[in-house]
C-alpha cells in the first residue's frame, strides 16, 4: 500500500505467516534500498516487492492549464500562488535502474500493478527465481497476464482500496466486484488466482476460497494497524465507522483509485476529464493538500481505502493476519 506502509507492516505480515508486501512506487532508489534492507533484516520469511508499471505520461500543457484553472478557487481560498507549483511527487515505474537496486535482495515474490514491465526486465526478474504476480481487473487482463508468463494472478475487484490495476482498458464500466470477477478469472486461466477487494475477515477469506481463490490479498484491513504509516487524518477518516463512503476518483493522481470521499471529490468529481494523465494530476493538488493538512483538513488528501472497512482495527498486523488466516480451508488458526 504505497503511501500507507513500509517495511514494518510488510515484515509484520510475513512474520505472522502471511506474505508481506513492500510497496515501492513512491520510493526513490536510495529509499528503495533502505526499505529493502530493513525488510530483509526484520522479515523471518519470504516477502513480496510491489511496483507500478505505467507508461511515462506525456505532459500536455493545455490540459495542465485547464486543471489548474479548475483548482484556481481553492488556490485563492488557501492563499497559494499557482506560479509556485513545482513538479509533484512522481510514481516510479519498474525499470532497469530499479531492477539493479532490487536484484541483490533476491525477493521470493515480485508483484506488479498496471500491467507488466518490459519483457527483458521480466526475464531478468524471473532469473532471480522470483515468482511473478500481477493484478487483473477483467477476464481479458487475466488471460493476457497468463499468456505473458505470470505465475499468479491477483483478481482485483471493484471494492478494493487504492488504484485500480486496470491496464488493457480505461473504461470503468468493465470493472466488477470481487465475487463476480474471481470465479470468471478462475475459470478462464490455469494459474492460481488471488482474490483482492473487500476481504476483511475470516468469513470473507473462506468465501473467496469457496469461489476458487488460491489466496487473498487484503489492504484496507491493515490501515489502522500500528505498523501502517497511514496519517492521523487517514486513520480518523476510516474511524468514522458506518459513515465511511468511498468512491473511485482520478482527481488525486490522474488514474482511477478508490478512496474515502473528501471535499475535492465531492466538489469536482469524483471523476473528471480535466485531471491530467497519471501521475501528473498530483502536482497541482499537492500544495492544496499540504496547506489543508496543515490546518487539520483532509479536503485534498488521498484517503485510499476499500469499500469494506469493517476489518479495520487498531491492533497489531499479526492479529489481522491471524484473523484472515482462520478463513483458509484446512488451516488451523495460529
Ligand atoms: C492505501 C492503499 C494503497 C494501495 N497501494 C497499492 C500499491 O502501491 N500497489 C498495489 O499493487 N496495490 C495497492 N493497493 C491495492 C491493494 O494491493 C489491494 O488490491 C487492495 O487493498 C485489496 O482490497 P481491500 O483494500 O478491500 O483490502 C492499495 C490499497 C490501499 C488501501
PDB file of N, CA and C in Angstrom, residues 271-324:
ATOM      1  N   UNK A 271     -14.922  11.869 -10.635  1.00  0.00           N
ATOM      2  CA  UNK A 271     -14.145  11.663 -11.860  1.00  0.00           C
ATOM      3  C   UNK A 271     -14.227  12.922 -12.711  1.00  0.00           C
ATOM      4  N   UNK A 272     -13.139  13.283 -13.359  1.00  0.00           N
ATOM      5  CA  UNK A 272     -13.161  14.463 -14.220  1.00  0.00           C
ATOM      6  C   UNK A 272     -12.203  14.279 -15.384  1.00  0.00           C
ATOM      7  N   UNK A 273     -12.642  14.720 -16.567  1.00  0.00           N
ATOM      8  CA  UNK A 273     -11.772  14.676 -17.754  1.00  0.00           C
ATOM      9  C   UNK A 273     -10.647  15.697 -17.651  1.00  0.00           C
ATOM     10  N   UNK A 274     -10.788  16.626 -16.708  1.00  0.00           N
ATOM     11  CA  UNK A 274      -9.775  17.679 -16.601  1.00  0.00           C
ATOM     12  C   UNK A 274      -8.472  17.181 -15.981  1.00  0.00           C
ATOM     13  N   UNK A 275      -8.552  16.129 -15.164  1.00  0.00           N
ATOM     14  CA  UNK A 275      -7.348  15.674 -14.463  1.00  0.00           C
ATOM     15  C   UNK A 275      -6.317  15.159 -15.466  1.00  0.00           C
ATOM     16  N   UNK A 276      -5.079  15.676 -15.434  1.00  0.00           N
ATOM     17  CA  UNK A 276      -4.041  15.194 -16.354  1.00  0.00           C
ATOM     18  C   UNK A 276      -3.693  13.726 -16.114  1.00  0.00           C
ATOM     19  N   UNK A 277      -2.964  13.166 -17.091  1.00  0.00           N
ATOM     20  CA  UNK A 277      -2.637  11.733 -17.035  1.00  0.00           C
ATOM     21  C   UNK A 277      -1.797  11.397 -15.798  1.00  0.00           C
ATOM     22  N   UNK A 278      -1.963  10.180 -15.305  1.00  0.00           N
ATOM     23  CA  UNK A 278      -1.220   9.667 -14.150  1.00  0.00           C
ATOM     24  C   UNK A 278       0.276   9.772 -14.383  1.00  0.00           C
ATOM     25  N   UNK A 279       1.080  10.225 -13.453  1.00  0.00           N
ATOM     26  CA  UNK A 279       0.675  10.770 -12.159  1.00  0.00           C
ATOM     27  C   UNK A 279       0.667  12.299 -12.140  1.00  0.00           C
ATOM     28  N   UNK A 280       0.519  12.902 -13.349  1.00  0.00           N
ATOM     29  CA  UNK A 280       0.714  14.352 -13.455  1.00  0.00           C
ATOM     30  C   UNK A 280      -0.341  15.176 -12.709  1.00  0.00           C
ATOM     31  N   UNK A 281      -1.521  14.602 -12.467  1.00  0.00           N
ATOM     32  CA  UNK A 281      -2.565  15.375 -11.780  1.00  0.00           C
ATOM     33  C   UNK A 281      -2.132  15.774 -10.368  1.00  0.00           C
ATOM     34  N   UNK A 282      -1.206  14.984  -9.810  1.00  0.00           N
ATOM     35  CA  UNK A 282      -0.820  15.166  -8.409  1.00  0.00           C
ATOM     36  C   UNK A 282      -0.173  16.519  -8.129  1.00  0.00           C
ATOM     37  N   UNK A 283       0.635  17.014  -9.082  1.00  0.00           N
ATOM     38  CA  UNK A 283       1.434  18.222  -8.827  1.00  0.00           C
ATOM     39  C   UNK A 283       0.566  19.402  -8.416  1.00  0.00           C
ATOM     40  N   UNK A 284      -0.507  19.632  -9.154  1.00  0.00           N
ATOM     41  CA  UNK A 284      -1.328  20.812  -8.892  1.00  0.00           C
ATOM     42  C   UNK A 284      -2.152  20.670  -7.609  1.00  0.00           C
ATOM     43  N   UNK A 285      -2.385  19.431  -7.168  1.00  0.00           N
ATOM     44  CA  UNK A 285      -3.167  19.217  -5.942  1.00  0.00           C
ATOM     45  C   UNK A 285      -2.262  19.251  -4.709  1.00  0.00           C
ATOM     46  N   UNK A 286      -0.963  18.914  -4.907  1.00  0.00           N
ATOM     47  CA  UNK A 286      -0.055  18.746  -3.760  1.00  0.00           C
ATOM     48  C   UNK A 286      -0.013  19.966  -2.824  1.00  0.00           C
ATOM     49  N   UNK A 287       0.112  21.214  -3.332  1.00  0.00           N
ATOM     50  CA  UNK A 287       0.161  22.342  -2.391  1.00  0.00           C
ATOM     51  C   UNK A 287      -1.158  22.555  -1.654  1.00  0.00           C
ATOM     52  N   UNK A 288      -2.273  22.223  -2.302  1.00  0.00           N
ATOM     53  CA  UNK A 288      -3.578  22.317  -1.629  1.00  0.00           C
ATOM     54  C   UNK A 288      -3.634  21.306  -0.497  1.00  0.00           C
ATOM     55  N   UNK A 289      -3.149  20.107  -0.816  1.00  0.00           N
ATOM     56  CA  UNK A 289      -3.151  19.043   0.204  1.00  0.00           C
ATOM     57  C   UNK A 289      -2.334  19.484   1.418  1.00  0.00           C
ATOM     58  N   UNK A 290      -1.094  19.987   1.172  1.00  0.00           N
ATOM     59  CA  UNK A 290      -0.283  20.292   2.352  1.00  0.00           C
ATOM     60  C   UNK A 290      -0.839  21.485   3.119  1.00  0.00           C
ATOM     61  N   UNK A 291      -1.397  22.493   2.408  1.00  0.00           N
ATOM     62  CA  UNK A 291      -1.971  23.645   3.131  1.00  0.00           C
ATOM     63  C   UNK A 291      -3.172  23.199   3.973  1.00  0.00           C
ATOM     64  N   UNK A 292      -4.032  22.364   3.388  1.00  0.00           N
ATOM     65  CA  UNK A 292      -5.222  21.915   4.127  1.00  0.00           C
ATOM     66  C   UNK A 292      -4.826  21.016   5.294  1.00  0.00           C
ATOM     67  N   UNK A 293      -3.870  20.114   5.042  1.00  0.00           N
ATOM     68  CA  UNK A 293      -3.457  19.190   6.118  1.00  0.00           C
ATOM     69  C   UNK A 293      -2.848  19.971   7.278  1.00  0.00           C
ATOM     70  N   UNK A 294      -2.149  21.069   6.932  1.00  0.00           N
ATOM     71  CA  UNK A 294      -1.570  21.935   7.963  1.00  0.00           C
ATOM     72  C   UNK A 294      -2.664  22.467   8.890  1.00  0.00           C
ATOM     73  N   UNK A 295      -3.837  22.640   8.316  1.00  0.00           N
ATOM     74  CA  UNK A 295      -4.982  23.124   9.121  1.00  0.00           C
ATOM     75  C   UNK A 295      -5.829  21.969   9.664  1.00  0.00           C
ATOM     76  N   UNK A 296      -5.347  20.756   9.489  1.00  0.00           N
ATOM     77  CA  UNK A 296      -6.058  19.594  10.041  1.00  0.00           C
ATOM     78  C   UNK A 296      -7.215  19.124   9.173  1.00  0.00           C
ATOM     79  N   UNK A 297      -7.232  19.516   7.887  1.00  0.00           N
ATOM     80  CA  UNK A 297      -8.344  19.118   6.999  1.00  0.00           C
ATOM     81  C   UNK A 297      -7.865  18.119   5.951  1.00  0.00           C
ATOM     82  N   UNK A 298      -8.738  17.146   5.636  1.00  0.00           N
ATOM     83  CA  UNK A 298      -8.381  16.135   4.632  1.00  0.00           C
ATOM     84  C   UNK A 298      -9.015  16.447   3.270  1.00  0.00           C
ATOM     85  N   UNK A 299      -9.338  17.722   3.045  1.00  0.00           N
ATOM     86  CA  UNK A 299     -10.088  18.127   1.852  1.00  0.00           C
ATOM     87  C   UNK A 299      -9.442  17.691   0.531  1.00  0.00           C
ATOM     88  N   UNK A 300      -8.099  17.642   0.503  1.00  0.00           N
ATOM     89  CA  UNK A 300      -7.393  17.344  -0.758  1.00  0.00           C
ATOM     90  C   UNK A 300      -6.467  16.131  -0.611  1.00  0.00           C
ATOM     91  N   UNK A 301      -6.635  15.373   0.473  1.00  0.00           N
ATOM     92  CA  UNK A 301      -5.726  14.247   0.748  1.00  0.00           C
ATOM     93  C   UNK A 301      -6.258  12.965   0.127  1.00  0.00           C
ATOM     94  N   UNK A 302      -5.359  12.138  -0.424  1.00  0.00           N
ATOM     95  CA  UNK A 302      -5.810  10.815  -0.856  1.00  0.00           C
ATOM     96  C   UNK A 302      -6.049   9.963   0.387  1.00  0.00           C
ATOM     97  N   UNK A 303      -7.264   9.514   0.567  1.00  0.00           N
ATOM     98  CA  UNK A 303      -7.620   8.689   1.740  1.00  0.00           C
ATOM     99  C   UNK A 303      -7.967   7.302   1.216  1.00  0.00           C
ATOM    100  N   UNK A 304      -6.984   6.680   0.546  1.00  0.00           N
ATOM    101  CA  UNK A 304      -7.268   5.400  -0.128  1.00  0.00           C
ATOM    102  C   UNK A 304      -7.796   4.377   0.864  1.00  0.00           C
ATOM    103  N   UNK A 305      -8.890   3.774   0.528  1.00  0.00           N
ATOM    104  CA  UNK A 305      -9.496   2.718   1.347  1.00  0.00           C
ATOM    105  C   UNK A 305     -10.519   2.008   0.480  1.00  0.00           C
ATOM    106  N   UNK A 306     -10.747   0.737   0.806  1.00  0.00           N
ATOM    107  CA  UNK A 306     -11.729  -0.034   0.061  1.00  0.00           C
ATOM    108  C   UNK A 306     -13.122   0.123   0.653  1.00  0.00           C
ATOM    109  N   UNK A 307     -14.080  -0.540   0.004  1.00  0.00           N
ATOM    110  CA  UNK A 307     -15.469  -0.402   0.444  1.00  0.00           C
ATOM    111  C   UNK A 307     -15.734  -1.054   1.796  1.00  0.00           C
ATOM    112  N   UNK A 308     -14.929  -2.070   2.138  1.00  0.00           N
ATOM    113  CA  UNK A 308     -15.188  -2.788   3.388  1.00  0.00           C
ATOM    114  C   UNK A 308     -14.147  -2.393   4.442  1.00  0.00           C
ATOM    115  N   UNK A 309     -14.508  -1.433   5.283  1.00  0.00           N
ATOM    116  CA  UNK A 309     -13.579  -1.008   6.345  1.00  0.00           C
ATOM    117  C   UNK A 309     -13.929  -1.690   7.675  1.00  0.00           C
ATOM    118  N   UNK A 310     -14.802  -2.707   7.616  1.00  0.00           N
ATOM    119  CA  UNK A 310     -15.261  -3.331   8.869  1.00  0.00           C
ATOM    120  C   UNK A 310     -14.146  -4.102   9.572  1.00  0.00           C
ATOM    121  N   UNK A 311     -13.086  -4.450   8.835  1.00  0.00           N
ATOM    122  CA  UNK A 311     -11.985  -5.194   9.467  1.00  0.00           C
ATOM    123  C   UNK A 311     -10.910  -4.282  10.030  1.00  0.00           C
ATOM    124  N   UNK A 312     -11.078  -2.961   9.863  1.00  0.00           N
ATOM    125  CA  UNK A 312     -10.025  -2.026  10.293  1.00  0.00           C
ATOM    126  C   UNK A 312     -10.054  -1.866  11.802  1.00  0.00           C
ATOM    127  N   UNK A 313      -8.984  -2.286  12.443  1.00  0.00           N
ATOM    128  CA  UNK A 313      -8.888  -2.164  13.906  1.00  0.00           C
ATOM    129  C   UNK A 313      -7.463  -1.750  14.246  1.00  0.00           C
ATOM    130  N   UNK A 314      -7.344  -0.966  15.318  1.00  0.00           N
ATOM    131  CA  UNK A 314      -6.015  -0.523  15.743  1.00  0.00           C
ATOM    132  C   UNK A 314      -5.347  -1.624  16.553  1.00  0.00           C
ATOM    133  N   UNK A 315      -5.064  -2.719  15.880  1.00  0.00           N
ATOM    134  CA  UNK A 315      -4.414  -3.869  16.525  1.00  0.00           C
ATOM    135  C   UNK A 315      -3.196  -4.254  15.681  1.00  0.00           C
ATOM    136  N   UNK A 316      -2.225  -4.945  16.287  1.00  0.00           N
ATOM    137  CA  UNK A 316      -1.045  -5.328  15.509  1.00  0.00           C
ATOM    138  C   UNK A 316      -1.406  -6.099  14.230  1.00  0.00           C
ATOM    139  N   UNK A 317      -0.578  -5.911  13.215  1.00  0.00           N
ATOM    140  CA  UNK A 317      -0.845  -6.569  11.925  1.00  0.00           C
ATOM    141  C   UNK A 317      -0.898  -8.085  12.075  1.00  0.00           C
ATOM    142  N   UNK A 318      -0.198  -8.624  13.060  1.00  0.00           N
ATOM    143  CA  UNK A 318      -0.240 -10.082  13.271  1.00  0.00           C
ATOM    144  C   UNK A 318      -1.659 -10.521  13.633  1.00  0.00           C
ATOM    145  N   UNK A 319      -2.360  -9.692  14.390  1.00  0.00           N
ATOM    146  CA  UNK A 319      -3.728 -10.054  14.794  1.00  0.00           C
ATOM    147  C   UNK A 319      -4.639 -10.095  13.563  1.00  0.00           C
ATOM    148  N   UNK A 320      -4.511  -9.088  12.692  1.00  0.00           N
ATOM    149  CA  UNK A 320      -5.324  -9.057  11.462  1.00  0.00           C
ATOM    150  C   UNK A 320      -4.976 -10.275  10.586  1.00  0.00           C
ATOM    151  N   UNK A 321      -3.694 -10.565  10.478  1.00  0.00           N
ATOM    152  CA  UNK A 321      -3.257 -11.687   9.630  1.00  0.00           C
ATOM    153  C   UNK A 321      -3.803 -13.008  10.166  1.00  0.00           C
ATOM    154  N   UNK A 322      -3.731 -13.189  11.471  1.00  0.00           N
ATOM    155  CA  UNK A 322      -4.250 -14.440  12.062  1.00  0.00           C
ATOM    156  C   UNK A 322      -5.760 -14.553  11.869  1.00  0.00           C
ATOM    157  N   UNK A 323      -6.474 -13.411  11.984  1.00  0.00           N
ATOM    158  CA  UNK A 323      -7.926 -13.431  11.765  1.00  0.00           C
ATOM    159  C   UNK A 323      -8.223 -13.856  10.315  1.00  0.00           C
ATOM    160  N   UNK A 324      -7.509 -13.287   9.369  1.00  0.00           N
ATOM    161  CA  UNK A 324      -7.732 -13.660   7.964  1.00  0.00           C
ATOM    162  C   UNK A 324      -7.393 -15.142   7.756  1.00  0.00           C
TER     163      UNK A 324
END
